[in-house]
Amino acid sequence: MRVAVTGTPGVGKTSATALVDTHLEVVNLNDLVREEGLTSGTDEERDSLIVDLDGVADRLADRDDLLIESHLAHHLDADRAIVLRCRPAVLESRLLERGESAEKAAENAEAEALDVILSEAVDRHGVESVYEIDTTNRAPESVAADIEAVLRGERSPSAGTVDFTEYL
């Protein structure tokens, strides 16, 4: 089984997946991209690497039983896509606390309110394979337990259950 854990930067993907008890190999996509040089340049405006998603897909093509964690994981083949969500104002604060610029934090908060990653995940994987988990004001251990429930098949798909449009 392949599972993508995705969400806007700052929702808690890395913290939660590090605590998931699973037989799946956990792949931090950001680390893989840096270690393997799977980029096609730099986005100067955002001061970030442009990920070569085709190269990443090729690198992971022959591997199954993966839990892939990244804000880009939903762009890859997966049996289930878990989208972690966070109330935009809380997300913006988290990003500012970790040193992101005010512009980048605001852009990510708006993307969260607009369901950007959720929409992309549903487009790629279908509503029947997407699970939303709200991480707002929750400990990583609690979020990890919800991810484990999805892996065990104990949670139903839930795309569209989290709504942060009031932020807009």
XYZ file of N, CA, C and O in Angstrom, residues 44 88 122-123:
16
model
N 12.871 31.680 -7.644
C 13.528 32.821 -7.000
C 12.543 33.643 -6.174
O 12.878 34.116 -5.090
N -6.448 28.446 9.325
C -5.471 29.339 8.688
C -4.769 30.322 9.623
O -3.556 30.536 9.487
N -8.095 15.452 -4.250
C -9.340 14.856 -4.754
C -9.274 14.709 -6.267
O -9.682 13.668 -6.813
N -8.753 15.718 -6.960
C -8.619 15.621 -8.424
C -7.744 14.446 -8.825
O -8.044 13.735 -9.782
